[in-house]
Coordinates of C-alpha atoms and ligand atoms in Angstrom, one line a residue:
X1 CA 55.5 -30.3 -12.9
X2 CA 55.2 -27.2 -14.2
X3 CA 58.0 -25.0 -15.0
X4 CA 57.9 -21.3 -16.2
X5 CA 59.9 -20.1 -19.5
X6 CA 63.5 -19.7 -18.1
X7 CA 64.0 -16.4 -20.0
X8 CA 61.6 -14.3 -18.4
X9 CA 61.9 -14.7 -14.8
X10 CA 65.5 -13.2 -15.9
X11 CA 64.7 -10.7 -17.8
X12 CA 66.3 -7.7 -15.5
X13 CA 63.7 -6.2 -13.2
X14 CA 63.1 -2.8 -13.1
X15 CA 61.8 -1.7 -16.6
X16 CA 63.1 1.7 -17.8
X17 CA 59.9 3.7 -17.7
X18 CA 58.9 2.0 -14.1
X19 CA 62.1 3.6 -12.9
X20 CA 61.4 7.0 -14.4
X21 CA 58.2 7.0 -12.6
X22 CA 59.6 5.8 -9.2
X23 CA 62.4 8.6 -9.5
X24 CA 60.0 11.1 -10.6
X25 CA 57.2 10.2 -7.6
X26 CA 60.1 10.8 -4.8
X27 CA 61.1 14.1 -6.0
X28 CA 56.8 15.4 -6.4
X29 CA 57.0 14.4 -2.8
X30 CA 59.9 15.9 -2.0
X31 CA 58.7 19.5 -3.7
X32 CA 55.4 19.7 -3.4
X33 CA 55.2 23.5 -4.2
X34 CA 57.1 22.8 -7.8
X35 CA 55.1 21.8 -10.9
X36 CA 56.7 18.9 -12.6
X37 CA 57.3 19.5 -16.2
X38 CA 58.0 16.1 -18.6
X39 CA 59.8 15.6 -21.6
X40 CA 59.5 12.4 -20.9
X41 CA 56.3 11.3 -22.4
X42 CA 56.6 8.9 -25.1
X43 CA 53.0 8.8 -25.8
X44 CA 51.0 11.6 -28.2
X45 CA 49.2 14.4 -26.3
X46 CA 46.7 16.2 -28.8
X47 CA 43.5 14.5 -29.7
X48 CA 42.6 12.2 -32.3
X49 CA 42.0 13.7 -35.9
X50 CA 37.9 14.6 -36.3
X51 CA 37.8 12.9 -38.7
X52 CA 39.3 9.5 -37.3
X53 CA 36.5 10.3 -34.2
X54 CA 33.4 10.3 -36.7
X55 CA 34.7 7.3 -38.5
X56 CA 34.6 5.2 -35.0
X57 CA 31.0 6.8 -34.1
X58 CA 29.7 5.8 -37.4
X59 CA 31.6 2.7 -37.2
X60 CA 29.7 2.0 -33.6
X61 CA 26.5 3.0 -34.9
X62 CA 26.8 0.0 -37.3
X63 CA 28.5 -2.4 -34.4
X64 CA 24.3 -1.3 -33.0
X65 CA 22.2 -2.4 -35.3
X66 CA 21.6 -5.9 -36.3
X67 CA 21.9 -5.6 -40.0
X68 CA 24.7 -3.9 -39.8
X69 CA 26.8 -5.6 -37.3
X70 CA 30.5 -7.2 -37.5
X71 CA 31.2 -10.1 -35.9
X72 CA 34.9 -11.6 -36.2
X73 CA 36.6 -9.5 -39.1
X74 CA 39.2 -11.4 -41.3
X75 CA 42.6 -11.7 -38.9
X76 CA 44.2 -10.3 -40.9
X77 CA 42.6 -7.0 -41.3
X78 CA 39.6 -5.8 -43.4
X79 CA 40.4 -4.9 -47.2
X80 CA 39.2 -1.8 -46.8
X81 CA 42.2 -1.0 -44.5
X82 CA 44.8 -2.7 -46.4
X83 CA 43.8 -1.2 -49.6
X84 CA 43.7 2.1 -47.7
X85 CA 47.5 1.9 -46.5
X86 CA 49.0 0.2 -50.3
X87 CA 47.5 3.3 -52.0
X88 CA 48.4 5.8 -49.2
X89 CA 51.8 4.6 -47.1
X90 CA 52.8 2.9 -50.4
X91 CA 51.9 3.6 -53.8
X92 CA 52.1 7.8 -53.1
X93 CA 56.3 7.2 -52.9
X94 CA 56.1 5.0 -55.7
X95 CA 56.2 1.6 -53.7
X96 CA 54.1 -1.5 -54.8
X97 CA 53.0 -3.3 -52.0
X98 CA 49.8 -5.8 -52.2
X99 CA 46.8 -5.7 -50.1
X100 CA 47.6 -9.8 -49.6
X101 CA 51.2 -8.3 -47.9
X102 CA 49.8 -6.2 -45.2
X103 CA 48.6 -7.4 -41.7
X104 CA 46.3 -5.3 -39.9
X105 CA 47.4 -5.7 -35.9
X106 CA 46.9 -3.6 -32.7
X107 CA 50.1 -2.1 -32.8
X108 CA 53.6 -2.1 -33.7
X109 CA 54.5 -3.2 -30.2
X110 CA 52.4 -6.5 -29.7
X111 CA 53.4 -7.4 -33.2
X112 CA 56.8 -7.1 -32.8
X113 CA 57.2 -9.1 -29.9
X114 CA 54.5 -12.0 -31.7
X115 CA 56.9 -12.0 -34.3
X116 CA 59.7 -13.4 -32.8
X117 CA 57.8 -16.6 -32.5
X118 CA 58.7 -17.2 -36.2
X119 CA 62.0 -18.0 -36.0
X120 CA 64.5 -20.8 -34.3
X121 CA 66.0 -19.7 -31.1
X122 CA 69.8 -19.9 -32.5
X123 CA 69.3 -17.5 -34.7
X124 CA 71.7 -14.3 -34.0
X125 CA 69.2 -10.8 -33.5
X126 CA 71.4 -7.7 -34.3
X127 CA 69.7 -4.4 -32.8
X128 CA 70.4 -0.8 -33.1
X129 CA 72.0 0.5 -30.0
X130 CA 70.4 2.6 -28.7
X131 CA 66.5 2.2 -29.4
X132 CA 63.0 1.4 -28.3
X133 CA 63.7 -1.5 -25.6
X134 CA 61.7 -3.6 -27.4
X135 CA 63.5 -5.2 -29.5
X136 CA 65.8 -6.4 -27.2
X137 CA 63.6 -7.6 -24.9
X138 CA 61.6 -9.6 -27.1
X139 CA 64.7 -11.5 -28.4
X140 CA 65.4 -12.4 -25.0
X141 CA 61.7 -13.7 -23.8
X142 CA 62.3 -15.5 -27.5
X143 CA 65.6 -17.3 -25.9
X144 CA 67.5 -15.5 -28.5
X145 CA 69.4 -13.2 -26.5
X146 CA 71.5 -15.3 -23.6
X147 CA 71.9 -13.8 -20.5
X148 CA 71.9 -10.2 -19.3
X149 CA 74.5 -9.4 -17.4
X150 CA 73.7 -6.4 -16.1
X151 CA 74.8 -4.2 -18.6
X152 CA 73.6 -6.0 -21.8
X153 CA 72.3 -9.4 -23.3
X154 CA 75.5 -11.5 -23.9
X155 CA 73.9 -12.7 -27.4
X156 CA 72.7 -9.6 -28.8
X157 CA 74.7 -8.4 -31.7
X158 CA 74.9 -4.3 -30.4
X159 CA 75.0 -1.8 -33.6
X160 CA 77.0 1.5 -31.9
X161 CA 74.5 4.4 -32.9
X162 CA 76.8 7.3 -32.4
X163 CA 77.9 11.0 -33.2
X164 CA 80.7 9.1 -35.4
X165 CA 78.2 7.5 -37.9
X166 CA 75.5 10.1 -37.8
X167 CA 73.4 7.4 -35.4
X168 CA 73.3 5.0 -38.2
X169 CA 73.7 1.7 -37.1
X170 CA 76.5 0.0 -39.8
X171 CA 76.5 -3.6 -40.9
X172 CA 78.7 -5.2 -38.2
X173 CA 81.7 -8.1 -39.9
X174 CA 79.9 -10.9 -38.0
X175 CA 76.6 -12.7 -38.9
X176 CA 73.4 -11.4 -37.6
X177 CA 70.3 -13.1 -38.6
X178 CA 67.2 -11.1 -37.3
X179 CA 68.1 -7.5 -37.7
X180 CA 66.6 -5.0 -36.3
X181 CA 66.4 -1.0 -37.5
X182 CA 64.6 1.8 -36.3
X183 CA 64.0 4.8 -38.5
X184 CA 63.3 7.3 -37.6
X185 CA 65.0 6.1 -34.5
X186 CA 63.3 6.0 -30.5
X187 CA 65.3 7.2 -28.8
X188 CA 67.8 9.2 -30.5
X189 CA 65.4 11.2 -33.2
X190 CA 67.9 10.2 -35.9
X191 CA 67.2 9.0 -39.2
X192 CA 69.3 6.6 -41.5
X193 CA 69.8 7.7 -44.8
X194 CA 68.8 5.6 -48.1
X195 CA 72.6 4.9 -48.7
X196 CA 72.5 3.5 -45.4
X197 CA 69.7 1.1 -46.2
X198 CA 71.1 0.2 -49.4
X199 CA 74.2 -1.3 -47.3
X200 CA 72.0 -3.1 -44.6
X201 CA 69.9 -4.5 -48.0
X202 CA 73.1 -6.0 -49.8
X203 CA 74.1 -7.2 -45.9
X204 CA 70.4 -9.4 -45.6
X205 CA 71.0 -10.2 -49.0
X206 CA 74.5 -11.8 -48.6
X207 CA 74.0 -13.4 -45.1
X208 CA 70.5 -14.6 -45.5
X209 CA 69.7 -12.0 -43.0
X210 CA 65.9 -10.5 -42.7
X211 CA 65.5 -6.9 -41.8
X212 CA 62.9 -5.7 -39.0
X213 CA 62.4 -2.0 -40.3
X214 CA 60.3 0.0 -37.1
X215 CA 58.6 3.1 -39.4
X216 CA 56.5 4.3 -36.2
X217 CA 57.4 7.4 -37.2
X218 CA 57.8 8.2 -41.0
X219 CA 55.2 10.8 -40.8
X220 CA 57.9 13.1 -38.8
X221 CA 60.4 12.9 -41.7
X222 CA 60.5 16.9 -43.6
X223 CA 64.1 16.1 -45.1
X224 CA 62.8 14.9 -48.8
X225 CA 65.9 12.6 -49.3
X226 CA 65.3 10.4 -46.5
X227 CA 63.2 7.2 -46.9
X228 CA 60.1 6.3 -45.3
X229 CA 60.1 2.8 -46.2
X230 CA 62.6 -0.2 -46.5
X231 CA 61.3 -1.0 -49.3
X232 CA 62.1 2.3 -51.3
X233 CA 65.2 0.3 -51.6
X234 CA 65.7 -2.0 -54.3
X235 CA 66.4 -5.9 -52.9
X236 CA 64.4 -5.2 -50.2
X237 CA 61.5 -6.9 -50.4
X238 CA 63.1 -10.1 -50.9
X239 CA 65.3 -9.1 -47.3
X240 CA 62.7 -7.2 -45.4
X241 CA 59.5 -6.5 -43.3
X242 CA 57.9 -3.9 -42.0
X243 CA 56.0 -2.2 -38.9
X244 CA 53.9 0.4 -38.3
X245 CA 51.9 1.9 -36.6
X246 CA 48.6 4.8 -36.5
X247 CA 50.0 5.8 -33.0
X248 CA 52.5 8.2 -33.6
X249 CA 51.0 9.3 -36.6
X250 CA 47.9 9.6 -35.8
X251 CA 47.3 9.6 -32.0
X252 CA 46.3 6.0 -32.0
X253 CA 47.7 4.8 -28.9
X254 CA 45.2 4.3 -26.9
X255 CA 43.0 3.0 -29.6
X256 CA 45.7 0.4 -30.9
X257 CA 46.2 -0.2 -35.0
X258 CA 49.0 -0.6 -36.8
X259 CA 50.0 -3.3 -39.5
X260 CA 53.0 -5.1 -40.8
X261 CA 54.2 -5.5 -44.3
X262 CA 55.7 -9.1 -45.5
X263 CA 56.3 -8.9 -49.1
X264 CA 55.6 -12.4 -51.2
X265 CA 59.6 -12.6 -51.8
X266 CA 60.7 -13.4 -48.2
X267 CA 61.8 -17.0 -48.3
X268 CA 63.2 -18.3 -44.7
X269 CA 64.1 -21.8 -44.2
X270 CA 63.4 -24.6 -41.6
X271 CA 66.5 -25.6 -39.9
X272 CA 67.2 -28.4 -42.1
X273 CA 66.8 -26.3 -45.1
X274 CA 63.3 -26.4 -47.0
X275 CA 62.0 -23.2 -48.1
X276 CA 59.2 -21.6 -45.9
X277 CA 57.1 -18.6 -47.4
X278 CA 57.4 -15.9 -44.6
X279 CA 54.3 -14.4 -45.8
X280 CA 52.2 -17.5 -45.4
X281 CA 53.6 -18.6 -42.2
X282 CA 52.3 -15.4 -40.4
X283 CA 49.3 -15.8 -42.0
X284 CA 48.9 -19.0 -40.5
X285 CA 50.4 -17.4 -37.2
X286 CA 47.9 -14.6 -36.8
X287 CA 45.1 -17.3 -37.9
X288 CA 45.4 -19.5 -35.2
X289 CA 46.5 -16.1 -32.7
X290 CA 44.2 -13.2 -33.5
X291 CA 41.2 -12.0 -34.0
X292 CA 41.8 -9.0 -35.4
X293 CA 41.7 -5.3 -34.5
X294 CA 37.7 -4.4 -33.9
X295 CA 36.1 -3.3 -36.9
X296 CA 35.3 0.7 -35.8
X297 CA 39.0 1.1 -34.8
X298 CA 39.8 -0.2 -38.5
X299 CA 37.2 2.4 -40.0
X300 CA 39.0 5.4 -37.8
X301 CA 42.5 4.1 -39.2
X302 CA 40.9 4.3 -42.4
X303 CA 39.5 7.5 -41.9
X304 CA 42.8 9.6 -41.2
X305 CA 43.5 8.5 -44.7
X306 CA 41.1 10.6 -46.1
X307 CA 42.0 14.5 -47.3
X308 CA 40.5 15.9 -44.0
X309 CA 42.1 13.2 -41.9
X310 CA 45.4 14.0 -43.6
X311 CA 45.2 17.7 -43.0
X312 CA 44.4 17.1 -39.6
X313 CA 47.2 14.6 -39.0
X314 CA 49.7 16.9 -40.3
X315 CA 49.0 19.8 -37.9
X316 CA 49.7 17.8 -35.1
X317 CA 52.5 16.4 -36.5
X318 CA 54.1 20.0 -37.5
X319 CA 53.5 21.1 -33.2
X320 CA 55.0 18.2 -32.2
X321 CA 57.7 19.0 -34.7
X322 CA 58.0 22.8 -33.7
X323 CA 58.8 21.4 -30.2
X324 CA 61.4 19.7 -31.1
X325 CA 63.2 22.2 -32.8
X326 CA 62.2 24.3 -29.7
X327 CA 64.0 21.5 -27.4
X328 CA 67.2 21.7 -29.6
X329 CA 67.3 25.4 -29.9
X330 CA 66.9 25.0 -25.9
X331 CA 69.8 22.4 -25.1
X332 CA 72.1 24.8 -27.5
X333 CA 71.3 27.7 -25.7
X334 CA 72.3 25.5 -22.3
X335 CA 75.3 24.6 -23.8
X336 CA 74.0 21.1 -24.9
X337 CA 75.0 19.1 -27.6
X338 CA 71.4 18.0 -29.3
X339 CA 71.3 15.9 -32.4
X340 CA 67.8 14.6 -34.0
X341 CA 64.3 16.1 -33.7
X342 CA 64.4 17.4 -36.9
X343 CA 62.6 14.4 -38.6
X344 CA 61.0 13.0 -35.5
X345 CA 59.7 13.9 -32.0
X346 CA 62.7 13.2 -30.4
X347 CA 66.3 15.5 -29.7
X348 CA 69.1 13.2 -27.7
X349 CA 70.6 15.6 -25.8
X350 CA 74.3 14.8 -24.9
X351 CA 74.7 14.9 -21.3
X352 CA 77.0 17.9 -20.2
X353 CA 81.0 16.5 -18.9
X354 CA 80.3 13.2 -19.7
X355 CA 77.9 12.8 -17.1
X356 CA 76.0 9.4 -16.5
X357 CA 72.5 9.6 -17.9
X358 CA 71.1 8.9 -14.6
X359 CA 72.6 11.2 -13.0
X360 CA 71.9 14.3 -15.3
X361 CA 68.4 12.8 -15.2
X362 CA 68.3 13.1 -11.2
X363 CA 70.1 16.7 -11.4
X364 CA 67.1 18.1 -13.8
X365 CA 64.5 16.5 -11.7
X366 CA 65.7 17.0 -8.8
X367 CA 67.0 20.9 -9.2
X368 CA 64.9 21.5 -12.4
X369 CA 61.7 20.0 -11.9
X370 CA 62.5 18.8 -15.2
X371 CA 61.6 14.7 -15.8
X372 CA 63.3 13.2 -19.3
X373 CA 64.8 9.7 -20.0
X374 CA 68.1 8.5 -19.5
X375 CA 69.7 7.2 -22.3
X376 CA 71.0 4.1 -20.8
X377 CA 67.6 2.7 -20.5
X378 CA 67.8 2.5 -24.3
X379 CA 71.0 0.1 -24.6
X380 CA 74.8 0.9 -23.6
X381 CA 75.5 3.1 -25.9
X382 CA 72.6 5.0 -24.8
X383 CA 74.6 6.0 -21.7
X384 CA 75.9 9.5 -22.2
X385 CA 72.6 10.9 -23.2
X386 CA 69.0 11.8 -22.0
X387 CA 65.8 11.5 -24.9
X388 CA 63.7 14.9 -24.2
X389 CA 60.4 14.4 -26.3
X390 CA 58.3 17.1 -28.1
X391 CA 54.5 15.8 -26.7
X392 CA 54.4 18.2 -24.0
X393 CA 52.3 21.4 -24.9
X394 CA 54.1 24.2 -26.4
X395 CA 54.0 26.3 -23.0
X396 CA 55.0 23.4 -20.9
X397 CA 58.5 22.7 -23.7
X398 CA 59.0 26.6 -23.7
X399 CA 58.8 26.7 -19.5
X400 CA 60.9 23.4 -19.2
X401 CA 63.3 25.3 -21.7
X402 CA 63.7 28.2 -19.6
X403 CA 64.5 26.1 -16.1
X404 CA 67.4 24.3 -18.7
X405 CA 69.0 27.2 -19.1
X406 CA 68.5 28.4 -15.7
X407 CA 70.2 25.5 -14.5
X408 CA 73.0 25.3 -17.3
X409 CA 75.0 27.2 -14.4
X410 CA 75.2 24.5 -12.5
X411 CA 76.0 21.8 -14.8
X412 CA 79.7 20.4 -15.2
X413 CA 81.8 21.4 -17.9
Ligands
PLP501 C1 55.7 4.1 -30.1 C2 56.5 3.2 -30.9 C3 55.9 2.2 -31.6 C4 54.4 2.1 -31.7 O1 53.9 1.1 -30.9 P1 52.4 0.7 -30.8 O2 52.4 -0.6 -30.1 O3 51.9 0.6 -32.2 O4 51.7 1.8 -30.1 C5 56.6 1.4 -32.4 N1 57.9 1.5 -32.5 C6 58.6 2.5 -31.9 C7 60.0 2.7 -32.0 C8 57.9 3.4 -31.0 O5 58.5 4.3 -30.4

């Protein structure tokens, strides 16, 4: 007879952004006259870079023509793109990484949760608390996580990401195994300083611990002292791998690239103890799961590298950035504490009187017109705060500003 995995018909049922979207469709309905404005969209807004767009129609005239055509590519991602992203993500802030160490995939996302299939279910996951549901959610379809119960997963090792500690996530006293850090961090906009990293690095180190480092958005970063890698830090590459992604950087989410880094050094054993090369095991992974990310979406990734790509990538990245300091500048003016959006697209915006987060998210929909995402959604320590992201347009943040304020009258002191 066949049985389903037991995990996932207990995973807990409504999704975050399902909810969102439920929420938000009752209250169009019930003001049909009001425009709804989001700050809820965690997905880019501008258009690709040009240059990105020529790459993939050159890249298609090839896919046309029979001497020119690509069939299967290598699974783990042309050399062109992996040499690409050593000399550009890497080498540029003085990191070595090897062409044979990066796995082209279709995104952070898909990658992370294929990952977990590496490792035994026993093994404890430690994630930041809160961040991009992902991480959690993946441990649990992976068995790792136990059950929810309603609040959390009764496995998970939570890492508190609060005013207290800056929204660094500290090594906890007990073992964790799988460790996972987000930085800078979905939701809270927050980013963890290289001292930080140095402790979570001497942490793997000593437990035998490996570090899942989400770098989705290192292009956001302007403060110059903050890593954009895990492996800026020394120790890490024996401790550590890597994700990212061309999504937020580069507006690649409905096109789907990103890649992961597993340095030669990362040693994990079998449960009774003999040494497996982490490197080679995905390898072997992706071999017998992928097929690789299509050949002109691997040419468009390769094209935001160049000098034109580049420029163009960071001019949408600065307007997404001057919304966000447009979105703190906003919640201070309502009387809101903000913190982040300074080196992301993100500003966690501390709910006025302690409110529950889906209750402040109900009063600005509801009396603002105003949809964002409740903090919750992102893990306990979420609750307390709403995420308000910078992809809107620059009108739309500057309008949805102005209805904050008009309602900061109404909100509880
Ligand atoms: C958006 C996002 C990603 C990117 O996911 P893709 O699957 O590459 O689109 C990864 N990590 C975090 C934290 C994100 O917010």
């Amino acid at each position: 007879m066949i049985t389903v995995n037991p995990c996932l018909p207990s995973m807990p049922n409504s999704y975050l952004f399902a909810e969102v979207a439920r929420r938000r469709k009752n209250a169009e309905a019930m003001h049909r006259e009001r425009r709804l404005i989001s700050l809820g969209i965690g997905d880019v807004s501008k258009p690709l870079p040009q240059a990105a767009v020529r790459a993939l129609h050159a890249a298609s005239d090839e896919m046309g023509a029979e001497a020119t055509l690509k069939g299967y590519g290598p699974a783990e991602g042309y050399a062109f793109l992996r040499s690409a992203v050593c000399a550009h993500d890497y080498a540029t802030r003085g990191v070595t990484i090897y062409p044979e160490e990066v796995f082209i995939t279709t995104g952070a996302k898909e990658t992370v949760a294929q990952f977990q299939w590496l490792f035994d279910r026993s093994c404890i996951a430690a994630v930041s608390d809160p961040v991009y549901p992902v991480y959690a959610e993946t441990n649990a379809m992976a068995g790792r996580a136990g059950q929810w119960n309603g609040q959390e997963w009764e496995r998970l090792v939570y890492l508190p990401c609060l005013p207290e500690n800056d929204f660094m996530p500290m090594p906890p006293d007990q073992q964790a195994d799988i460790i996972c850090l987000c930085s800078p961090n979905n939701p809270t906009g927050t980013v963890m300083t290289r001292s930080a990293l140095e402790a979570w690095v001497r942490y793997a180190r000593e437990r035998h611990a490996l570090i899942f480092f989400d770098a989705a958005y290192e292009a956001f970063i302007t403060d110059e002292a903050i890593p954009h890698s895990i492996f800026e830090i020394e120790g890490a590459r024996e401790v550590a791998v890597e994700f990212r992604s061309f999504s937020k950087t580069a507006g690649f989410t409905g096109l789907r690239c990103g890649y992961l880094v597993v340095p030669q050094e990362v040693s994990v054993p079998t449960p009774d103890g003999s040494p497996v090369n982490l490197n080679a095991l995905w390898k072997r992974h992706q071999d017998t799961c992928f097929n690789g990310c299509s050949y002109p979406i691997q040419r468009a990734a390769e094209a935001t590298y160049s000098p034109e790509g580049q420029k163009q990538c960071r001019i949408v990245i600065e307007s997404y950035l001057a919304n966000a300091a447009a979105i703190r500048k906003g919640a201070g003016a309502a009387g809101l504490r903000a913190y982040g959006g300074i080196n992301a697209p993100y500003v966690w915006v501390e709910t006025p009187g302690r409110m529950p987060s889906w209750d402040f998210f109900d009063l600005l929909l509801t009396k603002g017109g105003l949809v964002c995402t409740p903090g919750a959604g992102f893990g306990p320590h979420g609750e307390g705060y709403v995420r308000m992201t910078a992809f809107a347009t620059a009108e739309d943040t500057a309008e949805a500003m102005d209805r904050l304020l008009a309602l900061s009258g109404s909100f509880p002191a």
